[in-house]
mmCIF file of C-alpha atoms in Angstrom:
data_model
loop_
_atom_site.group_PDB
_atom_site.id
_atom_site.type_symbol
_atom_site.label_atom_id
_atom_site.label_comp_id
_atom_site.label_asym_id
_atom_site.label_seq_id
_atom_site.Cartn_x
_atom_site.Cartn_y
_atom_site.Cartn_z
ATOM 1 C CA UNK A 2 -71.364 -25.381 35.520
ATOM 2 C CA UNK A 3 -67.712 -25.049 34.587
ATOM 3 C CA UNK A 4 -66.552 -27.175 31.618
ATOM 4 C CA UNK A 5 -62.905 -28.092 31.251
ATOM 5 C CA UNK A 6 -61.077 -27.990 27.911
ATOM 6 C CA UNK A 7 -60.910 -31.814 27.903
ATOM 7 C CA UNK A 8 -64.678 -32.051 28.445
ATOM 8 C CA UNK A 9 -65.309 -29.454 25.698
ATOM 9 C CA UNK A 10 -63.216 -31.416 23.204
ATOM 10 C CA UNK A 11 -65.028 -34.616 24.119
ATOM 11 C CA UNK A 12 -68.433 -32.998 23.652
ATOM 12 C CA UNK A 13 -67.673 -31.155 20.403
ATOM 13 C CA UNK A 14 -64.876 -33.085 18.755
ATOM 14 C CA UNK A 15 -67.010 -35.778 17.157
ATOM 15 C CA UNK A 16 -69.521 -33.324 15.790
ATOM 16 C CA UNK A 17 -66.782 -31.094 14.468
ATOM 17 C CA UNK A 18 -65.107 -33.979 12.703
ATOM 18 C CA UNK A 19 -68.382 -35.128 11.178
ATOM 19 C CA UNK A 20 -68.999 -31.651 9.757
ATOM 20 C CA UNK A 21 -65.378 -31.206 8.675
ATOM 21 C CA UNK A 22 -64.456 -34.529 7.103
ATOM 22 C CA UNK A 23 -67.006 -34.670 4.260
ATOM 23 C CA UNK A 24 -66.041 -31.253 2.888
ATOM 24 C CA UNK A 25 -62.368 -32.059 3.356
ATOM 25 C CA UNK A 26 -62.688 -35.337 1.495
ATOM 26 C CA UNK A 27 -64.872 -33.731 -1.179
ATOM 27 C CA UNK A 28 -62.111 -31.295 -2.022
ATOM 28 C CA UNK A 29 -59.797 -34.187 -2.800
ATOM 29 C CA UNK A 30 -62.304 -36.468 -4.480
ATOM 30 C CA UNK A 31 -63.958 -34.198 -7.017
ATOM 31 C CA UNK A 32 -64.448 -35.690 -10.427
ATOM 32 C CA UNK A 33 -62.855 -34.059 -13.462
ATOM 33 C CA UNK A 34 -66.218 -32.428 -14.265
ATOM 34 C CA UNK A 35 -66.429 -30.870 -10.778
ATOM 35 C CA UNK A 36 -63.108 -29.028 -10.963
ATOM 36 C CA UNK A 37 -63.227 -25.262 -10.412
ATOM 37 C CA UNK A 38 -63.385 -23.163 -13.566
ATOM 38 C CA UNK A 39 -59.832 -21.921 -13.116
ATOM 39 C CA UNK A 40 -58.698 -25.441 -13.972
ATOM 40 C CA UNK A 41 -60.205 -25.007 -17.422
ATOM 41 C CA UNK A 42 -58.283 -21.772 -17.837
ATOM 42 C CA UNK A 43 -55.019 -23.533 -17.058
ATOM 43 C CA UNK A 44 -55.598 -26.591 -19.240
ATOM 44 C CA UNK A 45 -53.132 -26.534 -22.164
ATOM 45 C CA UNK A 46 -54.999 -25.923 -25.398
ATOM 46 C CA UNK A 47 -52.409 -26.491 -28.096
ATOM 47 C CA UNK A 48 -50.301 -29.556 -27.182
ATOM 48 C CA UNK A 49 -47.048 -27.760 -27.896
ATOM 49 C CA UNK A 50 -44.943 -30.717 -26.678
ATOM 50 C CA UNK A 51 -46.627 -32.919 -29.280
ATOM 51 C CA UNK A 52 -45.529 -30.586 -32.088
ATOM 52 C CA UNK A 53 -41.808 -31.079 -31.399
ATOM 53 C CA UNK A 54 -39.652 -34.190 -31.336
ATOM 54 C CA UNK A 55 -37.068 -32.981 -28.824
ATOM 55 C CA UNK A 56 -37.071 -30.722 -25.756
ATOM 56 C CA UNK A 57 -36.382 -27.024 -26.346
ATOM 57 C CA UNK A 58 -34.481 -25.930 -23.249
ATOM 58 C CA UNK A 59 -34.346 -22.167 -22.678
ATOM 59 C CA UNK A 60 -30.701 -21.203 -22.206
ATOM 60 C CA UNK A 61 -30.844 -17.404 -22.170
ATOM 61 C CA UNK A 62 -33.123 -14.377 -22.313
ATOM 62 C CA UNK A 63 -31.806 -10.966 -23.336
ATOM 63 C CA UNK A 64 -33.376 -7.534 -23.392
ATOM 64 C CA UNK A 65 -31.920 -5.445 -26.224
ATOM 65 C CA UNK A 66 -32.294 -1.775 -27.039
ATOM 66 C CA UNK A 67 -31.679 0.307 -30.155
ATOM 67 C CA UNK A 68 -32.806 3.876 -29.592
ATOM 68 C CA UNK A 69 -36.437 3.785 -28.476
ATOM 69 C CA UNK A 70 -36.960 0.199 -29.677
ATOM 70 C CA UNK A 71 -36.674 -2.724 -27.263
ATOM 71 C CA UNK A 72 -36.411 -6.401 -28.219
ATOM 72 C CA UNK A 73 -36.510 -9.659 -26.292
ATOM 73 C CA UNK A 74 -34.200 -12.361 -27.662
ATOM 74 C CA UNK A 75 -34.475 -15.910 -26.388
ATOM 75 C CA UNK A 76 -32.074 -18.735 -27.118
ATOM 76 C CA UNK A 77 -32.257 -22.498 -26.635
ATOM 77 C CA UNK A 78 -29.387 -24.789 -25.651
ATOM 78 C CA UNK A 79 -29.409 -26.026 -29.263
ATOM 79 C CA UNK A 80 -28.808 -22.492 -30.576
ATOM 80 C CA UNK A 81 -32.305 -21.661 -31.821
ATOM 81 C CA UNK A 82 -33.348 -18.055 -31.255
ATOM 82 C CA UNK A 83 -36.551 -16.071 -30.959
ATOM 83 C CA UNK A 84 -36.829 -12.312 -31.293
ATOM 84 C CA UNK A 85 -39.733 -9.937 -30.772
ATOM 85 C CA UNK A 86 -40.195 -6.238 -30.225
ATOM 86 C CA UNK A 87 -41.956 -4.903 -27.150
ATOM 87 C CA UNK A 88 -44.349 -2.161 -26.209
ATOM 88 C CA UNK A 89 -43.506 0.119 -23.250
ATOM 89 C CA UNK A 90 -40.830 -1.442 -21.087
ATOM 90 C CA UNK A 91 -38.676 1.071 -19.237
ATOM 91 C CA UNK A 92 -41.114 1.266 -16.319
ATOM 92 C CA UNK A 93 -41.394 -2.535 -16.171
ATOM 93 C CA UNK A 94 -37.708 -3.463 -16.086
ATOM 94 C CA UNK A 95 -37.684 -4.348 -12.365
ATOM 95 C CA UNK A 96 -40.537 -6.803 -12.985
ATOM 96 C CA UNK A 97 -38.818 -8.173 -16.093
ATOM 97 C CA UNK A 98 -35.828 -9.007 -13.885
ATOM 98 C CA UNK A 99 -38.130 -10.922 -11.541
ATOM 99 C CA UNK A 100 -39.959 -13.031 -14.130
ATOM 100 C CA UNK A 101 -37.232 -13.767 -16.702
ATOM 101 C CA UNK A 102 -35.220 -16.174 -14.477
ATOM 102 C CA UNK A 103 -38.372 -18.273 -14.028
ATOM 103 C CA UNK A 104 -38.063 -19.444 -17.661
ATOM 104 C CA UNK A 105 -34.341 -20.236 -17.711
ATOM 105 C CA UNK A 106 -33.580 -23.961 -17.917
ATOM 106 C CA UNK A 107 -37.220 -24.838 -18.630
ATOM 107 C CA UNK A 108 -38.585 -26.609 -21.693
ATOM 108 C CA UNK A 109 -40.175 -24.028 -24.006
ATOM 109 C CA UNK A 110 -42.593 -26.703 -25.215
ATOM 110 C CA UNK A 111 -44.252 -26.329 -21.783
ATOM 111 C CA UNK A 112 -44.867 -22.639 -22.431
ATOM 112 C CA UNK A 113 -48.569 -22.793 -21.614
ATOM 113 C CA UNK A 114 -47.835 -24.151 -18.147
ATOM 114 C CA UNK A 115 -44.860 -21.832 -17.671
ATOM 115 C CA UNK A 116 -47.131 -18.815 -18.156
ATOM 116 C CA UNK A 117 -49.354 -20.154 -15.372
ATOM 117 C CA UNK A 118 -46.512 -21.017 -13.020
ATOM 118 C CA UNK A 119 -44.806 -17.618 -13.331
ATOM 119 C CA UNK A 120 -48.097 -16.088 -12.208
ATOM 120 C CA UNK A 121 -48.396 -18.402 -9.214
ATOM 121 C CA UNK A 122 -44.838 -17.529 -8.211
ATOM 122 C CA UNK A 123 -45.528 -13.775 -8.460
ATOM 123 C CA UNK A 124 -49.267 -13.403 -7.904
ATOM 124 C CA UNK A 125 -48.807 -10.580 -5.377
ATOM 125 C CA UNK A 126 -47.676 -8.269 -8.174
ATOM 126 C CA UNK A 127 -50.293 -9.422 -10.675
ATOM 127 C CA UNK A 128 -51.567 -6.818 -13.078
ATOM 128 C CA UNK A 129 -50.365 -5.009 -16.179
ATOM 129 C CA UNK A 130 -46.840 -4.523 -14.802
ATOM 130 C CA UNK A 131 -46.408 -8.292 -14.363
ATOM 131 C CA UNK A 132 -48.154 -9.477 -17.483
ATOM 132 C CA UNK A 133 -46.383 -7.211 -19.992
ATOM 133 C CA UNK A 134 -42.915 -8.655 -19.257
ATOM 134 C CA UNK A 135 -44.396 -12.164 -19.280
ATOM 135 C CA UNK A 136 -46.029 -11.428 -22.638
ATOM 136 C CA UNK A 137 -42.800 -10.193 -24.193
ATOM 137 C CA UNK A 138 -40.939 -13.325 -23.125
ATOM 138 C CA UNK A 139 -43.819 -15.556 -24.236
ATOM 139 C CA UNK A 140 -43.937 -13.916 -27.666
ATOM 140 C CA UNK A 141 -40.190 -14.317 -28.136
ATOM 141 C CA UNK A 142 -40.399 -17.986 -27.146
ATOM 142 C CA UNK A 143 -43.307 -18.523 -29.537
ATOM 143 C CA UNK A 144 -41.188 -16.951 -32.272
ATOM 144 C CA UNK A 145 -38.398 -19.391 -31.423
ATOM 145 C CA UNK A 146 -40.733 -22.384 -31.353
ATOM 146 C CA UNK A 147 -42.254 -21.386 -34.678
ATOM 147 C CA UNK A 148 -38.832 -21.132 -36.271
ATOM 148 C CA UNK A 149 -37.820 -24.547 -34.923
ATOM 149 C CA UNK A 150 -41.046 -26.101 -36.215
ATOM 150 C CA UNK A 151 -40.938 -24.199 -39.503
ATOM 151 C CA UNK A 152 -44.441 -22.844 -38.837
ATOM 152 C CA UNK A 153 -45.992 -19.431 -38.263
ATOM 153 C CA UNK A 154 -47.167 -18.927 -34.687
ATOM 154 C CA UNK A 155 -50.785 -19.145 -35.834
ATOM 155 C CA UNK A 156 -50.188 -22.773 -36.836
ATOM 156 C CA UNK A 157 -48.770 -23.558 -33.388
ATOM 157 C CA UNK A 158 -51.796 -22.004 -31.664
ATOM 158 C CA UNK A 159 -54.596 -23.908 -33.336
ATOM 159 C CA UNK A 160 -54.012 -23.545 -37.062
ATOM 160 C CA UNK A 161 -54.273 -20.639 -39.512
ATOM 161 C CA UNK A 162 -57.811 -19.953 -40.726
ATOM 162 C CA UNK A 163 -57.379 -16.340 -41.923
ATOM 163 C CA UNK A 164 -54.537 -15.299 -44.238
ATOM 164 C CA UNK A 165 -55.406 -11.601 -44.264
ATOM 165 C CA UNK A 166 -57.007 -9.477 -41.581
ATOM 166 C CA UNK A 167 -59.467 -6.613 -42.184
ATOM 167 C CA UNK A 168 -58.647 -3.715 -39.868
ATOM 168 C CA UNK A 169 -60.280 -0.651 -38.420
ATOM 169 C CA UNK A 170 -58.310 2.581 -38.129
ATOM 170 C CA UNK A 171 -57.696 4.024 -34.673
ATOM 171 C CA UNK A 172 -55.106 6.026 -32.781
ATOM 172 C CA UNK A 173 -56.672 9.350 -31.799
ATOM 173 C CA UNK A 174 -55.202 11.116 -28.758
ATOM 174 C CA UNK A 175 -57.923 13.787 -28.403
ATOM 175 C CA UNK A 176 -55.397 16.505 -29.195
ATOM 176 C CA UNK A 177 -57.112 17.654 -32.392
ATOM 177 C CA UNK A 178 -60.392 19.467 -32.806
ATOM 178 C CA UNK A 179 -63.381 17.381 -33.819
ATOM 179 C CA UNK A 180 -63.135 18.754 -37.355
ATOM 180 C CA UNK A 181 -59.410 18.004 -37.657
ATOM 181 C CA UNK A 182 -59.898 14.517 -36.243
ATOM 182 C CA UNK A 183 -62.574 13.618 -38.740
ATOM 183 C CA UNK A 184 -60.504 14.934 -41.648
ATOM 184 C CA UNK A 185 -57.542 12.772 -40.566
ATOM 185 C CA UNK A 186 -59.662 9.628 -40.805
ATOM 186 C CA UNK A 187 -61.305 10.664 -44.043
ATOM 187 C CA UNK A 188 -57.740 10.770 -45.386
ATOM 188 C CA UNK A 189 -56.974 7.405 -43.797
ATOM 189 C CA UNK A 190 -59.976 5.708 -45.378
ATOM 190 C CA UNK A 191 -59.089 7.191 -48.771
ATOM 191 C CA UNK A 192 -55.512 5.872 -48.552
ATOM 192 C CA UNK A 193 -56.114 2.452 -47.037
ATOM 193 C CA UNK A 194 -59.661 1.681 -48.244
ATOM 194 C CA UNK A 195 -60.429 0.622 -44.668
ATOM 195 C CA UNK A 196 -64.082 -0.154 -44.035
ATOM 196 C CA UNK A 197 -64.152 0.822 -40.348
ATOM 197 C CA UNK A 198 -62.879 3.624 -38.082
ATOM 198 C CA UNK A 199 -62.821 4.191 -34.312
ATOM 199 C CA UNK A 200 -62.993 7.654 -32.761
ATOM 200 C CA UNK A 201 -62.009 8.660 -29.230
ATOM 201 C CA UNK A 202 -64.781 10.509 -27.410
ATOM 202 C CA UNK A 203 -65.136 12.064 -23.958
ATOM 203 C CA UNK A 204 -62.054 13.200 -22.097
ATOM 204 C CA UNK A 205 -60.411 9.922 -20.927
ATOM 205 C CA UNK A 206 -61.227 8.953 -17.319
ATOM 206 C CA UNK A 207 -62.618 12.487 -17.103
ATOM 207 C CA UNK A 208 -65.695 12.221 -14.842
ATOM 208 C CA UNK A 209 -68.165 13.144 -17.602
ATOM 209 C CA UNK A 210 -66.100 16.039 -18.954
ATOM 210 C CA UNK A 211 -65.369 16.332 -22.664
ATOM 211 C CA UNK A 212 -61.911 17.065 -24.094
ATOM 212 C CA UNK A 213 -63.449 20.472 -24.704
ATOM 213 C CA UNK A 214 -67.128 21.457 -24.554
ATOM 214 C CA UNK A 215 -69.111 20.047 -27.455
ATOM 215 C CA UNK A 216 -66.270 18.060 -29.032
ATOM 216 C CA UNK A 217 -67.907 14.639 -28.748
ATOM 217 C CA UNK A 218 -71.290 15.611 -30.205
ATOM 218 C CA UNK A 219 -69.623 17.483 -33.072
ATOM 219 C CA UNK A 220 -67.223 14.621 -33.810
ATOM 220 C CA UNK A 221 -69.923 11.954 -33.823
ATOM 221 C CA UNK A 222 -72.266 13.817 -36.140
ATOM 222 C CA UNK A 223 -69.522 15.074 -38.456
ATOM 223 C CA UNK A 224 -67.855 11.659 -38.764
ATOM 224 C CA UNK A 225 -71.046 10.031 -39.923
ATOM 225 C CA UNK A 226 -71.735 12.884 -42.329
ATOM 226 C CA UNK A 227 -68.257 12.922 -43.909
ATOM 227 C CA UNK A 228 -67.537 9.191 -43.907
ATOM 228 C CA UNK A 229 -71.014 8.188 -44.967
ATOM 229 C CA UNK A 230 -73.252 5.267 -44.169
ATOM 230 C CA UNK A 231 -71.010 2.638 -45.768
ATOM 231 C CA UNK A 232 -68.181 3.048 -43.236
ATOM 232 C CA UNK A 233 -68.518 1.197 -39.931
ATOM 233 C CA UNK A 234 -67.923 3.522 -36.987
ATOM 234 C CA UNK A 235 -66.894 2.714 -33.415
ATOM 235 C CA UNK A 236 -66.459 4.980 -30.389
ATOM 236 C CA UNK A 237 -64.051 4.636 -27.454
ATOM 237 C CA UNK A 238 -64.661 6.682 -24.287
ATOM 238 C CA UNK A 239 -61.668 5.372 -22.282
ATOM 239 C CA UNK A 240 -63.732 5.382 -19.093
ATOM 240 C CA UNK A 241 -64.973 8.961 -19.444
ATOM 241 C CA UNK A 242 -68.504 8.538 -18.086
ATOM 242 C CA UNK A 243 -70.655 7.339 -15.241
ATOM 243 C CA UNK A 244 -73.566 5.063 -16.144
ATOM 244 C CA UNK A 245 -76.141 7.842 -16.680
ATOM 245 C CA UNK A 246 -73.889 9.852 -18.979
ATOM 246 C CA UNK A 247 -72.727 6.673 -20.705
ATOM 247 C CA UNK A 248 -76.320 5.802 -21.564
ATOM 248 C CA UNK A 249 -76.963 9.337 -22.834
ATOM 249 C CA UNK A 250 -73.910 9.232 -25.113
ATOM 250 C CA UNK A 251 -74.775 5.676 -26.134
ATOM 251 C CA UNK A 252 -78.195 6.822 -27.344
ATOM 252 C CA UNK A 253 -76.466 9.338 -29.612
ATOM 253 C CA UNK A 254 -74.228 6.558 -30.934
ATOM 254 C CA UNK A 255 -77.291 4.413 -31.626
ATOM 255 C CA UNK A 256 -79.012 7.227 -33.504
ATOM 256 C CA UNK A 257 -75.929 7.577 -35.728
ATOM 257 C CA UNK A 258 -75.658 3.810 -36.272
ATOM 258 C CA UNK A 259 -72.308 3.334 -34.523
ATOM 259 C CA UNK A 260 -71.441 -0.356 -34.212
ATOM 260 C CA UNK A 261 -69.858 -0.585 -30.739
ATOM 261 C CA UNK A 262 -69.271 1.582 -27.683
ATOM 262 C CA UNK A 263 -65.928 0.898 -26.012
ATOM 263 C CA UNK A 264 -65.180 1.361 -22.308
ATOM 264 C CA UNK A 265 -67.942 3.878 -21.483
ATOM 265 C CA UNK A 266 -67.083 3.810 -17.742
ATOM 266 C CA UNK A 267 -63.799 3.454 -15.836
ATOM 267 C CA UNK A 268 -62.617 -0.084 -16.418
ATOM 268 C CA UNK A 269 -62.826 -1.178 -12.781
ATOM 269 C CA UNK A 270 -66.416 0.066 -12.366
ATOM 270 C CA UNK A 271 -68.045 -3.151 -13.494
ATOM 271 C CA UNK A 272 -71.524 -2.351 -12.212
ATOM 272 C CA UNK A 273 -71.505 1.020 -14.010
ATOM 273 C CA UNK A 274 -70.517 -0.589 -17.321
ATOM 274 C CA UNK A 275 -73.068 -3.327 -16.703
ATOM 275 C CA UNK A 276 -75.794 -0.697 -16.273
ATOM 276 C CA UNK A 277 -74.764 0.994 -19.523
ATOM 277 C CA UNK A 278 -74.919 -2.358 -21.309
ATOM 278 C CA UNK A 279 -78.406 -2.987 -19.939
ATOM 279 C CA UNK A 280 -79.602 0.487 -20.938
ATOM 280 C CA UNK A 281 -78.495 0.359 -24.575
ATOM 281 C CA UNK A 282 -78.865 -1.706 -27.732
ATOM 282 C CA UNK A 283 -75.394 -0.879 -29.084
ATOM 283 C CA UNK A 284 -72.830 -3.581 -28.183
ATOM 284 C CA UNK A 285 -70.454 -2.688 -25.337
ATOM 285 C CA UNK A 286 -66.766 -3.481 -25.852
ATOM 286 C CA UNK A 287 -64.222 -3.563 -23.023
ATOM 287 C CA UNK A 288 -61.398 -5.490 -21.386
ATOM 288 C CA UNK A 289 -58.203 -3.782 -22.565
ATOM 289 C CA UNK A 290 -56.975 -3.117 -19.009
ATOM 290 C CA UNK A 291 -57.998 -6.501 -17.617
ATOM 291 C CA UNK A 292 -55.650 -9.378 -16.904
ATOM 292 C CA UNK A 293 -57.755 -11.681 -14.730
ATOM 293 C CA UNK A 294 -59.255 -14.697 -16.468
ATOM 294 C CA UNK A 295 -61.817 -15.014 -13.687
ATOM 295 C CA UNK A 296 -62.829 -11.406 -14.266
ATOM 296 C CA UNK A 297 -63.274 -11.902 -18.008
ATOM 297 C CA UNK A 298 -65.506 -14.898 -17.346
ATOM 298 C CA UNK A 299 -67.571 -12.937 -14.805
ATOM 299 C CA UNK A 300 -68.037 -10.027 -17.210
ATOM 300 C CA UNK A 301 -69.193 -12.384 -19.939
ATOM 301 C CA UNK A 302 -71.553 -14.233 -17.594
ATOM 302 C CA UNK A 303 -73.055 -11.027 -16.202
ATOM 303 C CA UNK A 304 -73.686 -8.964 -19.295
ATOM 304 C CA UNK A 305 -70.917 -6.420 -18.804
ATOM 305 C CA UNK A 306 -69.498 -6.857 -22.316
ATOM 306 C CA UNK A 307 -70.616 -8.010 -25.743
ATOM 307 C CA UNK A 308 -67.233 -7.666 -27.446
ATOM 308 C CA UNK A 309 -64.132 -8.859 -25.586
ATOM 309 C CA UNK A 310 -60.992 -6.726 -25.890
ATOM 310 C CA UNK A 311 -57.958 -8.096 -24.045
ATOM 311 C CA UNK A 312 -54.636 -6.494 -24.917
ATOM 312 C CA UNK A 313 -52.104 -9.101 -26.067
ATOM 313 C CA UNK A 314 -49.490 -7.569 -23.754
ATOM 314 C CA UNK A 315 -51.476 -6.289 -20.775
ATOM 315 C CA UNK A 316 -53.258 -9.652 -20.473
ATOM 316 C CA UNK A 317 -50.043 -11.702 -20.584
ATOM 317 C CA UNK A 318 -49.540 -12.790 -24.180
ATOM 318 C CA UNK A 319 -51.120 -14.763 -26.996
ATOM 319 C CA UNK A 320 -51.790 -17.909 -24.968
ATOM 320 C CA UNK A 321 -53.852 -16.112 -22.331
ATOM 321 C CA UNK A 322 -55.639 -14.120 -25.035
ATOM 322 C CA UNK A 323 -56.554 -17.403 -26.735
ATOM 323 C CA UNK A 324 -58.042 -18.552 -23.437
ATOM 324 C CA UNK A 325 -60.177 -15.405 -23.307
ATOM 325 C CA UNK A 326 -61.187 -16.046 -26.921
ATOM 326 C CA UNK A 327 -62.367 -19.519 -25.945
ATOM 327 C CA UNK A 328 -64.439 -18.085 -23.081
ATOM 328 C CA UNK A 329 -65.986 -15.596 -25.488
ATOM 329 C CA UNK A 330 -66.671 -18.319 -28.058
ATOM 330 C CA UNK A 331 -68.512 -20.423 -25.490
ATOM 331 C CA UNK A 332 -70.607 -17.340 -24.646
ATOM 332 C CA UNK A 333 -71.370 -16.638 -28.303
ATOM 333 C CA UNK A 334 -69.245 -13.472 -28.296
ATOM 334 C CA UNK A 335 -66.486 -12.130 -30.529
ATOM 335 C CA UNK A 336 -63.006 -11.068 -29.507
ATOM 336 C CA UNK A 337 -61.405 -7.897 -30.866
ATOM 337 C CA UNK A 338 -58.096 -7.377 -29.025
ATOM 338 C CA UNK A 339 -57.027 -3.894 -28.029
ATOM 339 C CA UNK A 340 -53.999 -2.935 -30.105
ATOM 340 C CA UNK A 341 -51.688 0.068 -30.214
ATOM 341 C CA UNK A 342 -48.821 -1.697 -31.996
ATOM 342 C CA UNK A 343 -47.845 -1.323 -35.631
ATOM 343 C CA UNK A 344 -44.542 -1.520 -37.464
ATOM 344 C CA UNK A 345 -42.322 -4.481 -36.448
ATOM 345 C CA UNK A 346 -44.626 -5.450 -33.566
ATOM 346 C CA UNK A 347 -47.708 -5.930 -35.772
ATOM 347 C CA UNK A 348 -46.955 -9.637 -36.127
ATOM 348 C CA UNK A 349 -48.480 -10.383 -32.703
ATOM 349 C CA UNK A 350 -51.996 -9.205 -33.502
ATOM 350 C CA UNK A 351 -51.936 -10.727 -36.987
ATOM 351 C CA UNK A 352 -50.774 -14.164 -35.840
ATOM 352 C CA UNK A 353 -53.414 -14.128 -33.092
ATOM 353 C CA UNK A 354 -56.198 -13.103 -35.447
ATOM 354 C CA UNK A 355 -55.099 -15.652 -38.053
ATOM 355 C CA UNK A 356 -55.897 -18.614 -35.798
ATOM 356 C CA UNK A 357 -58.917 -17.413 -33.797
ATOM 357 C CA UNK A 358 -62.353 -18.597 -34.927
ATOM 358 C CA UNK A 359 -64.462 -15.942 -33.213
ATOM 359 C CA UNK A 360 -62.291 -13.001 -34.153
ATOM 360 C CA UNK A 361 -64.277 -9.853 -34.877
ATOM 361 C CA UNK A 362 -64.864 -8.563 -38.401
ATOM 362 C CA UNK A 363 -62.138 -5.905 -38.054
ATOM 363 C CA UNK A 364 -58.964 -5.749 -35.967
ATOM 364 C CA UNK A 365 -57.720 -2.527 -34.398
ATOM 365 C CA UNK A 366 -54.771 -0.945 -36.191
ATOM 366 C CA UNK A 367 -53.504 2.522 -35.291
ATOM 367 C CA UNK A 368 -53.431 4.872 -38.250
ATOM 368 C CA UNK A 369 -50.456 7.116 -38.945
ATOM 369 C CA UNK A 370 -50.751 9.269 -42.059
ATOM 370 C CA UNK A 371 -49.236 8.505 -44.446
ATOM 371 C CA UNK A 372 -48.182 4.865 -44.219
ATOM 372 C CA UNK A 373 -44.404 4.602 -44.288
ATOM 373 C CA UNK A 374 -42.006 2.050 -45.676
ATOM 374 C CA UNK A 375 -39.686 0.627 -42.985
ATOM 375 C CA UNK A 376 -35.956 0.488 -43.464
ATOM 376 C CA UNK A 377 -34.906 -2.113 -40.886
ATOM 377 C CA UNK A 378 -37.652 -4.741 -40.767
ATOM 378 C CA UNK A 379 -39.998 -6.582 -43.076
ATOM 379 C CA UNK A 380 -42.719 -7.130 -44.086
ATOM 380 C CA UNK A 381 -44.047 -3.563 -44.194
ATOM 381 C CA UNK A 382 -47.555 -4.397 -42.823
ATOM 382 C CA UNK A 383 -49.219 -1.847 -45.069
ATOM 383 C CA UNK A 384 -52.993 -1.711 -45.188
ATOM 384 C CA UNK A 385 -54.170 -2.531 -48.709
ATOM 385 C CA UNK A 386 -57.863 -2.540 -49.559
ATOM 386 C CA UNK A 387 -58.580 -2.356 -45.817
ATOM 387 C CA UNK A 388 -56.603 -5.513 -44.985
ATOM 388 C CA UNK A 389 -53.145 -6.622 -43.840
ATOM 389 C CA UNK A 390 -51.652 -9.916 -44.964
ATOM 390 C CA UNK A 391 -50.603 -12.357 -42.240
ATOM 391 C CA UNK A 392 -46.909 -13.305 -42.535
ATOM 392 C CA UNK A 393 -46.469 -16.925 -43.559
ATOM 393 C CA UNK A 394 -42.820 -17.303 -42.599
ATOM 394 C CA UNK A 395 -41.930 -19.241 -39.414
ATOM 395 C CA UNK A 396 -42.437 -17.668 -35.986
ATOM 396 C CA UNK A 397 -44.040 -14.242 -35.756
ATOM 397 C CA UNK A 398 -43.109 -13.667 -39.373
ATOM 398 C CA UNK A 399 -41.053 -10.523 -38.760
ATOM 399 C CA UNK A 400 -37.463 -10.190 -39.941
ATOM 400 C CA UNK A 401 -35.221 -7.576 -38.299
ATOM 401 C CA UNK A 402 -32.231 -6.287 -40.272
ATOM 402 C CA UNK A 403 -29.143 -7.982 -38.695
ATOM 403 C CA UNK A 404 -27.150 -4.744 -38.974
ATOM 404 C CA UNK A 405 -29.842 -2.871 -37.048
ATOM 405 C CA UNK A 406 -29.801 -5.567 -34.384
ATOM 406 C CA UNK A 407 -26.006 -5.439 -34.117
ATOM 407 C CA UNK A 408 -26.308 -1.798 -33.123
ATOM 408 C CA UNK A 409 -28.540 -2.715 -30.172
ATOM 409 C CA UNK A 410 -27.075 -2.806 -26.676
ATOM 410 C CA UNK A 411 -27.771 -5.571 -24.178
ATOM 411 C CA UNK A 412 -29.755 -4.015 -21.336
ATOM 412 C CA UNK A 413 -30.432 -7.176 -19.327
ATOM 413 C CA UNK A 414 -29.258 -10.752 -19.687
ATOM 414 C CA UNK A 415 -30.340 -13.956 -17.955
ATOM 415 C CA UNK A 416 -28.927 -17.451 -18.264
ATOM 416 C CA UNK A 417 -25.810 -18.438 -20.165
ATOM 417 C CA UNK A 418 -24.014 -15.717 -22.130
#
């Protein structure tokens, strides 16, 4: 029998509507407790508007450069300024030009929501290249807000609970022999009195190959021998292994009493890292390349990581890192952000650590022998007795020499000149 379109709609329309309407209505009538988890991620945590009497309208954003150093300077319509240094930027300038205009004319007190809305406007380019420029602007705006409020950024983001931060030494590039590498960190511990050190093992995304044959085994055994049992040791493979090799290397780490094993497998291979975590007792640390809040939550829920390591730039700034810290806290885990920044950019990691309850026992701090005294910024961020003091001055707590800043050229400018 042939059925016309009109007859088909008559026969199926009612049933279709019955099956469709409840789910449609449910989507718009969920209670607050039924909201998807992403809503929790986007809920402002710090009530920034409540910490200021008046709006703080963003008038301009500038990208400055002096030699190899880049800075982001933000300015409000009332003349307040924020200034922070950046990590790598030259390759991200096209993205910086896309995201910076999003902030112009907005109220900086709404910074938590602005970070979310710039993502929604540019989600197709999400990833490290998007989040680094967002982080640099966010950090500069936090510096400005802190200066307006007369508070360090840690006070704005929950309140300072740590006034000095114990650090672990890191920074290896696998260019030295195992013996040379160990001697460098023996020197570092002697100078700084640091209580923890991280070594790079494997070959870096190297498909189970070592930097050279035997380097990892020699380095691991020699480091424990020369640094002794009182120094806490960590190992970072930078995604060098598959799960089977990761477990084999992890067993060696366990036998030498290493305290965490970072990124044993390529960062996107979640099931491989999960298998390593299941096969070992040593805690697995990872997350430096990740910038998805959903992904962090999944990794925590599914036993991929024990120690959470977002990068304060790659993940989009301090606000998003604080959200990851809250996820980790609810899961009973610590957060130890990945960090390659020292010198004038060290304020970011210190302000973050100062106000985070579940921060790990030691923060990552790249070691350069010997420690140097800066000429164009302060404080000097030297490691003393294994710790760095958190700046107490408003904003990020870093002061750039005005003469040094005058020598910088304006690379990009947005908003009113």
